[in-house]
Amino acid sequence: MKIPIQTKVSKNIVFLGLLAYAVIILYPLFWMFISSFKSYQEIYSNVWALPTDWKFENYSIAWSKGISSYFFNSVHVTALTIILTVLIGSMAAFVLSRYKNRWIDAGLLFTIGGLMMNPQVALIPLFEILTVTNLIDTHWALILTYVAYRLPLTIILIRAFFLSVPKELSESALMDGCSEFGIYWRIYLPISLPIVFTSVILTAFFAWNEFLFATVFINSSELKTIPSGLMVFRDALRTDWGVLLSGMVIATVPMIVLLIFLQKYLVRGLAEGSVKG
Amino acid sequence: MKIKKAYITPILFMVPTILFLGLFIYIPLIQNFYNSFFEFSVFSQSKEFVGFSKIKELLVDEVVMIALNNNVKYAIISVLLQVFFALVLAAVLEDKFFRRFAPALRVIYFMPVMISISVIALLFGFVYNPQIGLLNSFLELIGLEELAKPWLGNSTTAIYSVIAMSQWQSVGLITMLFIVAIQKVPKELYEAAEIDGAGKIRKFFKITVPQVKEATFVNLLVTVTGSILVFNEPYILTNGGPGNSSMTLAVHMYQTGFFKDDMGYASTLASLIFLLSAMFALIQIKVSKTGKED
């Protein structure tokens, strides 16, 4: 089959465009990585060059000057958020997919309605509620609110998957004397691991990167998570750009690693999610 | 007795969700509207009823107009890049000419989506830096140094610089959603069109665009809603400045509440943001419901 010359030219132009866009995305990230090994003077005097002297100590300085504590705070908050969101969300999804009556319809509406609310809008009332309950400036302020704002989407995703679990499985389990909890725990949850993974990734990404609540609800520097901690870090460092950039790289690497390992689940989850809107 | 027992598990299973959504989503929503009628500050529990005076304040607040204007700019540019450009990009990546490179390019384009907005905003602080910034030194390198400027410190370019960074981060996500939608289009449609001798551009407009109509509409609404809510990018990069030139509604709300300590007026602003975004969310829920029926 012959390809007309015109198509060949336009194909190459499009390909150059794709490459140019890839460079626009990658170059700043590459620059961030390379410059994280530079001294302030070197970043300032030659912004493009590779480091002449690779300052690996930027990473140990960043780590010991605060990033380690932000990092472990983020791990703590993210891990608990994931566990609670997936557990509570899948339990609700189980009920909402397995039964059918007007209470279930109401419950579904209640859940979907939660999607309409946004963290920005709830900021001030949540600040009041957390102050009154003495949760402000604790990790629970973040964990509880993160769980609440991740639940609607998680429930909708998992429910869509649960709906496809064959009824015969749970019926025969009931015959064998399995409890409702057993059906959830031994049948629905194990079958639905792919969508559970998707929920884990989406929740992890949200909790690891959330900025607004992390800034407003946590005051103590030693309790801050990475996104808000980086701001404290920047203000404390002033001109130590190499160290700041090392901190930024440390904040980024876990998510990139997670993306690479779990990307097939992410794509599948996006497919599920885009069907149901 | 037996029936009652059967209901215990479902009720227990729903209780945590009802508590979480009730306490942290629905009560705050109601409380926010309630707060709009009061004068109060961050650190005091007492609230003074002021009726509709905060709403009157909203109607004459010039910053609201600037912010709304910026939110609209955000929406227009985001729709152009995140909906139209992303759709074209997704179609190109799914084209068999580019199949070989598509997986690598997909991961590259998606990468910024996974990175924290604080990292990205700090990074773009370096890109836009007037002295050493990558953007200015790139312009110098290609001989366009007269275009170099303090991108974030200039009241005409600040908002566009913020918007550009947002696009850099988000286009990949919407592209991915479009790729997923395009992969669901029946292959036979394209094969039939090829037999009829249709070119790529024709296939894009006659098959791809109509077939992913629903995904396009959902992405459109998500993008517009996101533009009404945008907070992180302008807050970290410019804090709404210089002057109020890159202010958005959410940044204005935050500053009013937590810096000017006028929580009542901030709540009024939050109610405005809610009403605007809820409008689009309602349309979205309605549309995706009707989609399920056919």
XYZ file of C-alpha atoms in Angstrom:
571
model
C 0.000 0.000 0.000
C 1.319 3.414 -0.986
C 1.082 6.347 1.347
C 0.595 9.670 -0.467
C 3.482 12.113 0.052
C 1.092 14.698 1.502
C 0.085 12.315 4.298
C 3.729 11.576 5.018
C 4.552 15.265 5.460
C 1.557 15.979 7.658
C 2.298 12.855 9.665
C 5.797 14.116 10.377
C 4.539 17.563 11.332
C 2.067 16.022 13.774
C 4.796 13.802 15.170
C 7.060 16.818 15.727
C 4.191 18.494 17.510
C 3.749 15.485 19.791
C 7.469 15.495 20.561
C 7.478 19.243 21.219
C 4.616 18.816 23.688
C 6.481 15.951 25.373
C 9.510 18.240 25.761
C 7.342 20.990 27.248
C 6.110 18.496 29.835
C 9.403 16.740 30.521
C 11.913 19.572 30.427
C 10.749 21.416 33.587
C 10.677 18.075 35.444
C 14.133 17.196 34.134
C 15.345 20.679 35.121
C 13.908 20.238 38.613
C 15.736 16.924 38.989
C 19.078 18.151 37.623
C 19.010 21.446 39.513
C 18.289 19.644 42.759
C 21.985 18.672 42.701
C 23.207 22.248 42.214
C 24.257 24.985 44.592
C 22.389 28.292 44.648
C 25.254 30.062 42.841
C 25.244 27.497 40.092
C 21.490 27.669 39.535
C 21.728 31.420 39.453
C 24.766 31.768 37.186
C 23.871 29.113 34.638
C 20.308 27.962 34.717
C 20.624 25.469 31.813
C 23.907 23.713 32.574
C 24.372 20.347 34.218
C 25.835 20.605 37.722
C 29.659 20.771 37.656
C 29.753 19.481 41.181
C 26.886 17.089 42.010
C 25.743 18.100 45.463
C 24.066 14.917 46.672
C 24.071 16.423 50.145
C 21.163 18.668 49.034
C 18.992 15.593 49.534
C 20.265 14.769 53.001
C 19.949 18.431 54.031
C 16.368 18.597 52.690
C 15.527 15.325 54.407
C 16.911 16.363 57.791
C 15.632 19.964 57.637
C 11.988 18.942 57.650
C 11.098 16.896 54.585
C 11.432 13.640 56.552
C 8.798 14.740 59.037
C 6.456 16.043 56.286
C 7.043 12.795 54.427
C 6.070 10.561 57.343
C 3.105 12.793 58.181
C 1.933 12.401 54.582
C 2.422 8.631 54.768
C 0.411 8.507 57.999
C -2.441 10.671 56.721
C -2.523 9.009 53.294
C -2.467 5.456 54.669
C -5.299 6.026 57.136
C -7.326 7.933 54.542
C -6.972 5.056 52.067
C -7.917 2.370 54.596
C -10.965 4.229 55.903
C -12.157 5.382 52.470
C -11.921 1.977 50.839
C -13.396 0.104 53.795
C -16.288 2.469 54.491
C -16.850 3.101 50.782
C -16.971 -0.563 49.809
C -19.358 -1.338 52.676
C -21.749 1.354 51.484
C -21.291 0.252 47.869
C -22.174 -3.308 48.913
C -25.460 -2.209 50.441
C -26.286 0.187 47.603
C -25.675 -2.459 44.941
C -27.247 -5.483 46.673
C -30.610 -4.178 47.811
C -33.387 -2.384 46.026
C -36.008 -0.257 47.749
C -36.789 3.399 48.269
C -34.325 3.685 51.160
C -31.562 2.474 48.890
C -32.609 5.030 46.253
C -32.468 7.720 48.909
C -29.040 6.495 50.029
C -27.756 6.597 46.466
C -29.059 10.127 45.994
C -27.436 11.135 49.288
C -24.107 9.745 48.050
C -24.238 11.272 44.571
C -25.291 14.597 46.087
C -22.011 14.564 48.005
C -20.194 14.999 44.689
C -21.699 18.447 44.320
C -20.041 19.825 47.413
C -16.495 21.075 47.155
C -13.745 21.490 49.736
C -13.399 25.191 48.880
C -17.012 25.873 49.783
C -16.920 23.862 53.019
C -13.673 25.397 54.278
C -15.081 27.822 56.862
C -17.802 25.598 58.361
C -15.330 22.696 58.545
C -12.848 24.968 60.287
C -15.554 25.786 62.851
C -16.604 22.144 63.307
C -13.016 20.978 63.726
C -12.288 23.786 66.195
C -15.333 22.958 68.313
C -14.460 19.255 68.345
C -10.817 20.031 69.187
C -9.601 18.263 66.081
C -8.005 21.304 64.496
C -4.217 21.021 64.224
C -4.304 17.218 64.436
C -3.903 14.696 61.635
C -7.504 13.595 62.218
C -8.668 16.964 60.873
C -7.189 15.951 57.529
C -7.986 12.232 57.621
C -11.682 12.635 58.490
C -12.333 15.384 55.959
C -10.337 13.621 53.219
C -12.356 10.442 53.790
C -15.630 12.376 53.595
C -14.680 14.062 50.298
C -13.374 10.867 48.697
C -16.343 8.683 49.713
C -18.928 9.707 47.083
C -16.695 8.984 44.083
C -15.276 5.815 45.680
C -18.739 4.469 46.452
C -19.990 5.172 42.933
C -16.949 3.473 41.353
C -17.070 0.380 43.565
C -20.859 0.101 43.331
C -20.681 0.030 39.536
C -18.307 -2.916 39.817
C -20.324 -4.697 42.536
C -23.420 -4.564 40.308
C -21.661 -6.922 37.909
C -21.013 -9.606 40.569
C -23.263 -12.585 39.665
C -26.193 -13.075 42.073
C -25.717 -16.887 42.057
C -22.467 -16.572 43.973
C -24.022 -14.874 46.970
C -27.144 -17.050 46.805
C -25.179 -20.275 47.068
C -23.084 -18.752 49.843
C -26.285 -17.880 51.741
C -27.406 -21.517 51.354
C -24.140 -22.604 52.905
C -24.916 -20.424 55.912
C -22.694 -17.454 55.050
C -23.671 -14.193 56.775
C -24.236 -10.908 54.954
C -20.897 -9.723 56.278
C -19.302 -12.913 54.978
C -20.728 -12.288 51.512
C -19.236 -8.812 51.520
C -15.871 -9.858 52.930
C -15.362 -13.254 51.241
C -17.082 -12.761 47.883
C -17.641 -9.156 46.827
C -14.391 -7.647 48.074
C -11.980 -10.279 46.683
C -13.713 -10.312 43.270
C -13.503 -6.542 43.070
C -9.798 -6.091 43.742
C -9.134 -4.247 40.443
C -11.606 -1.488 41.276
C -10.383 -1.435 44.882
C -6.872 -0.778 43.521
C -8.210 2.048 41.368
C -9.862 3.566 44.431
C -6.606 3.193 46.349
C -4.652 5.070 43.650
C -7.188 7.867 43.324
C -7.420 8.272 47.095
C -3.651 8.097 47.553
C -3.139 10.750 44.909
C -5.719 13.017 46.525
C -4.474 12.633 50.116
C -0.800 12.918 49.173
C -1.293 16.131 47.202
C -4.175 17.928 48.916
C -3.190 21.499 49.674
C -6.062 23.672 50.938
C -7.164 21.690 54.012
C -3.541 20.798 54.778
C -2.706 24.519 54.897
C -5.702 25.726 56.864
C -6.343 22.888 59.335
C -2.735 22.262 60.426
C -0.717 24.999 62.091
C 2.137 23.182 63.775
C 5.064 22.783 61.424
C 5.846 19.332 62.845
C 2.362 18.064 61.867
C 2.336 19.397 58.312
C 2.094 17.108 55.296
C 4.284 17.505 52.219
C 2.167 19.954 50.155
C 1.755 22.507 52.931
C 5.145 21.632 54.451
C 6.901 22.609 51.218
C 5.601 26.155 51.665
C 7.073 26.335 55.176
C 10.234 24.811 53.772
C 10.498 27.450 51.054
C 9.970 30.314 53.493
C 12.585 28.908 55.880
C 15.191 28.291 53.182
C 14.973 31.545 51.231
C 17.903 31.065 48.846
C 18.859 27.438 49.289
C 17.196 26.529 46.017
C 19.055 23.272 45.473
C 17.760 21.983 48.789
C 14.224 23.189 48.049
C 14.334 21.422 44.674
C 15.540 18.216 46.378
C 12.538 18.439 48.686
C 10.269 18.859 45.653
C 11.783 15.777 44.015
C 11.306 13.745 47.205
C 7.659 14.849 47.297
C 7.135 13.760 43.686
C 8.883 10.393 43.447
C 6.371 8.256 45.431
C 3.484 9.283 43.169
C 5.448 8.654 39.963
C 6.462 5.220 41.267
C 2.841 4.477 42.195
C 1.724 5.600 38.718
C 4.206 3.296 36.996
C 3.301 0.260 39.096
C -0.466 0.662 39.072
C -1.165 2.434 35.773
C -3.209 -0.393 34.245
C -5.641 -0.210 37.169
C -5.797 3.537 36.825
C -6.757 3.342 33.156
C -9.372 0.685 33.922
C -10.758 2.839 36.720
C -10.947 5.874 34.473
C -12.842 3.720 31.984
C -15.326 2.629 34.669
C -15.649 6.191 35.941
C -16.216 7.759 32.556
C -19.070 5.365 31.824
C -20.907 6.356 34.940
C -20.050 10.040 34.622
C -38.095 -11.103 63.714
C -36.152 -12.714 60.875
C -36.753 -9.765 58.545
C -35.474 -7.328 61.113
C -32.280 -9.273 61.562
C -31.672 -9.189 57.830
C -31.691 -5.409 57.926
C -29.085 -5.063 60.631
C -26.058 -5.535 58.371
C -27.122 -3.064 55.657
C -27.924 -0.417 58.247
C -24.627 -0.937 60.055
C -22.803 -0.818 56.725
C -24.364 2.529 55.803
C -23.884 4.247 59.151
C -20.238 5.356 58.665
C -20.969 6.810 55.217
C -24.037 8.660 56.465
C -22.050 10.054 59.381
C -19.088 11.160 57.249
C -21.165 12.749 54.505
C -23.606 14.248 56.988
C -21.012 15.754 59.310
C -18.429 16.920 56.797
C -20.415 17.606 53.640
C -24.096 18.306 54.280
C -23.922 20.101 57.633
C -21.096 22.409 56.419
C -23.186 23.229 53.364
C -26.156 24.312 55.482
C -23.931 26.039 57.997
C -22.269 27.994 55.227
C -25.572 29.490 54.063
C -26.464 30.214 57.690
C -23.097 31.912 58.286
C -23.730 34.280 55.385
C -26.139 36.208 57.612
C -23.667 36.801 60.426
C -20.686 38.938 61.344
C -17.999 36.836 63.039
C -14.277 36.217 63.231
C -11.974 33.187 63.155
C -11.232 33.023 66.840
C -14.510 34.006 68.429
C -17.531 31.806 68.965
C -19.993 34.692 69.041
C -21.863 35.653 65.907
C -23.800 38.830 65.316
C -26.842 38.635 63.033
C -26.537 41.165 60.211
C -29.344 40.055 57.873
C -28.745 40.582 54.186
C -25.953 43.128 54.598
C -23.237 40.656 53.523
C -25.171 39.861 50.380
C -25.474 43.574 49.630
C -21.721 43.849 50.143
C -21.231 41.099 47.581
C -23.179 43.015 44.953
C -20.949 46.102 45.180
C -17.598 44.345 45.734
C -15.288 45.245 42.837
C -12.908 42.397 43.627
C -15.745 39.940 42.985
C -16.074 41.306 39.468
C -12.321 40.998 38.835
C -12.356 37.479 40.283
C -15.408 36.396 38.270
C -13.758 37.767 35.170
C -10.616 35.725 35.893
C -12.666 32.590 36.589
C -14.342 33.077 33.209
C -10.934 33.476 31.497
C -9.865 30.319 33.280
C -12.941 28.505 32.009
C -12.596 29.645 28.397
C -8.901 28.771 28.093
C -9.383 25.478 29.939
C -12.225 24.472 27.630
C -10.127 25.258 24.560
C -7.103 23.309 25.764
C -8.550 20.632 28.017
C -11.544 19.805 25.884
C -10.741 20.627 22.234
C -6.975 20.220 22.245
C -7.146 17.152 24.514
C -9.699 15.499 22.207
C -7.502 16.065 19.152
C -4.458 14.851 21.077
C -6.281 11.708 22.188
C -7.436 11.007 18.623
C -3.876 11.421 17.326
C -2.484 9.111 20.012
C -5.079 6.482 19.097
C -4.270 6.783 15.380
C -2.449 3.690 14.089
C 0.389 5.798 12.664
C 1.374 6.734 16.210
C 0.444 3.499 18.005
C 4.099 2.631 18.461
C 4.863 5.787 20.458
C 1.472 6.217 22.093
C 2.138 4.301 25.360
C 5.296 6.294 26.146
C 3.725 9.623 25.152
C 0.611 8.824 27.189
C 2.667 8.292 30.353
C 4.682 11.476 29.719
C 1.599 13.621 29.145
C -0.072 12.130 32.223
C 2.902 12.644 34.557
C 2.108 16.198 35.747
C -1.342 15.023 36.838
C 0.275 12.903 39.544
C 2.498 15.679 40.910
C 1.438 17.800 43.850
C 0.237 21.277 42.933
C 2.639 22.786 45.478
C 5.605 21.168 43.713
C 4.322 22.353 40.346
C 3.653 25.874 41.567
C 7.116 26.126 43.129
C 8.626 24.753 39.920
C 6.783 27.324 37.814
C 8.023 29.969 40.221
C 11.423 29.084 38.767
C 10.095 28.965 35.212
C 8.590 32.459 35.518
C 11.397 33.963 37.640
C 12.307 37.348 36.097
C 16.101 36.975 36.516
C 16.914 33.312 36.016
C 13.553 31.971 34.873
C 13.565 29.243 32.256
C 10.974 31.097 30.201
C 12.890 34.381 30.020
C 16.240 32.730 29.375
C 14.645 30.588 26.666
C 13.288 33.734 25.001
C 16.787 35.230 25.188
C 18.263 32.077 23.701
C 16.041 32.278 20.622
C 16.537 36.031 20.299
C 13.172 37.206 21.529
C 14.474 38.883 24.685
C 12.176 41.869 24.183
C 9.304 39.538 25.086
C 10.900 38.664 28.439
C 9.049 40.063 31.422
C 8.365 39.394 35.111
C 5.469 37.096 34.210
C 3.932 36.865 37.663
C 4.732 40.428 38.730
C 2.988 42.005 35.783
C -0.716 42.650 36.243
C -1.623 41.819 32.639
C 0.351 38.557 32.386
C -0.071 37.191 35.936
C -3.454 35.502 35.426
C -2.431 34.026 32.061
C 0.783 32.666 33.568
C -1.253 30.989 36.288
C -3.703 29.582 33.732
C -0.845 28.310 31.546
C 0.575 26.355 34.470
C -2.834 24.806 35.171
C -3.100 23.653 31.575
C 0.406 22.197 31.698
C -0.732 20.078 34.613
C -4.256 19.098 33.590
C -4.352 18.491 29.827
C -2.935 14.983 30.346
C -5.803 13.879 32.565
C -8.532 14.908 30.140
C -6.550 13.417 27.247
C -6.499 10.114 29.124
C -10.272 10.270 29.654
C -10.769 10.895 25.928
C -8.433 8.006 25.047
C -10.567 5.706 27.185
C -13.704 6.986 25.423
C -12.199 6.614 21.933
C -11.108 3.044 22.674
C -14.777 2.181 23.211
C -15.808 3.361 19.734
C -16.650 0.271 17.622
C -13.737 -0.470 15.220
C -16.189 -1.356 12.413
C -17.203 2.278 12.071
C -13.650 3.287 11.176
C -13.185 0.275 8.893
C -16.374 1.071 7.010
C -15.304 4.689 6.611
C -11.903 3.601 5.301
C -13.538 1.433 2.660
C -15.549 4.472 1.626
C -12.245 6.334 1.270
C -12.686 8.788 4.117
C -9.556 10.692 5.206
C -8.318 11.058 8.770
C -9.813 14.497 9.312
C -13.148 13.337 7.941
C -13.088 10.271 10.197
C -12.316 12.463 13.194
C -15.282 14.773 12.601
C -17.751 12.174 11.279
C -16.994 9.303 13.683
C -14.792 10.198 16.661
C -16.448 13.489 17.620
C -20.057 12.209 17.539
C -19.134 8.893 19.193
C -17.439 10.537 22.193
C -20.094 13.237 22.504
C -21.065 12.186 26.004
C -17.488 12.082 27.312
C -16.922 15.506 25.738
C -19.918 16.911 27.531
C -18.881 15.468 30.890
C -15.309 16.752 30.466
C -16.664 20.140 29.457
C -18.728 20.392 32.639
C -15.923 19.078 34.860
C -13.549 21.649 33.349
C -15.956 24.555 33.763
C -16.775 23.545 37.355
C -13.048 23.262 38.096
C -12.529 26.776 36.742
C -15.110 28.183 39.151
C -13.384 26.492 42.095
C -9.758 27.147 41.197
C -7.767 28.014 44.280
C -4.371 26.336 44.629
C -2.684 27.649 41.489
C -3.354 31.389 41.924
C -2.974 31.157 45.707
C 0.505 29.622 45.622
C 1.873 31.422 42.556
C 0.590 34.969 43.029
C -1.799 35.061 45.990
C -4.186 36.891 43.681
C -1.719 39.669 42.907
C -0.227 41.932 41.796
C -3.048 44.144 43.032
C -6.023 41.876 42.551
C -5.118 41.099 38.964
C -4.990 37.309 39.301
C -7.701 36.996 41.960
C -10.200 34.166 41.687
C -13.392 33.696 43.698
C -11.902 31.000 45.933
C -8.735 32.984 46.702
C -10.877 36.035 47.501
C -12.990 33.869 49.820
C -9.920 32.505 51.589
C -8.290 35.917 52.060
C -11.518 37.498 53.278
C -12.016 34.761 55.857
C -8.544 34.016 57.106
C -6.652 37.292 56.538
C -9.260 40.036 56.748
C -11.018 37.939 59.399
C -14.489 38.570 57.977
C -15.883 35.036 58.134
C -19.465 36.119 57.415
C -18.582 37.738 54.113
C -16.266 34.850 53.243
C -19.229 32.508 53.782
C -21.310 34.640 51.429
C -18.569 34.320 48.801
C -18.460 30.554 49.413
C -22.236 30.382 48.888
C -21.822 32.165 45.561
C -19.118 29.684 44.540
C -21.354 26.810 45.601
C -24.349 28.052 43.646
C -22.267 28.528 40.493
C -20.570 25.125 40.698
C -23.716 23.268 41.807
C -25.493 24.523 38.707
C -22.966 22.758 36.471
C -22.826 19.678 38.710
C -26.622 19.334 38.467
C -26.485 19.533 34.685
C -23.790 16.841 34.734
C -25.757 14.478 36.969
C -28.830 14.950 34.786
C -26.927 14.314 31.588
C -25.118 11.196 32.798
C -28.463 9.799 34.059
C -30.167 10.269 30.701
C -27.117 8.702 29.064
C -27.642 5.541 31.098
C -31.235 5.161 29.957
C -30.602 4.802 26.252
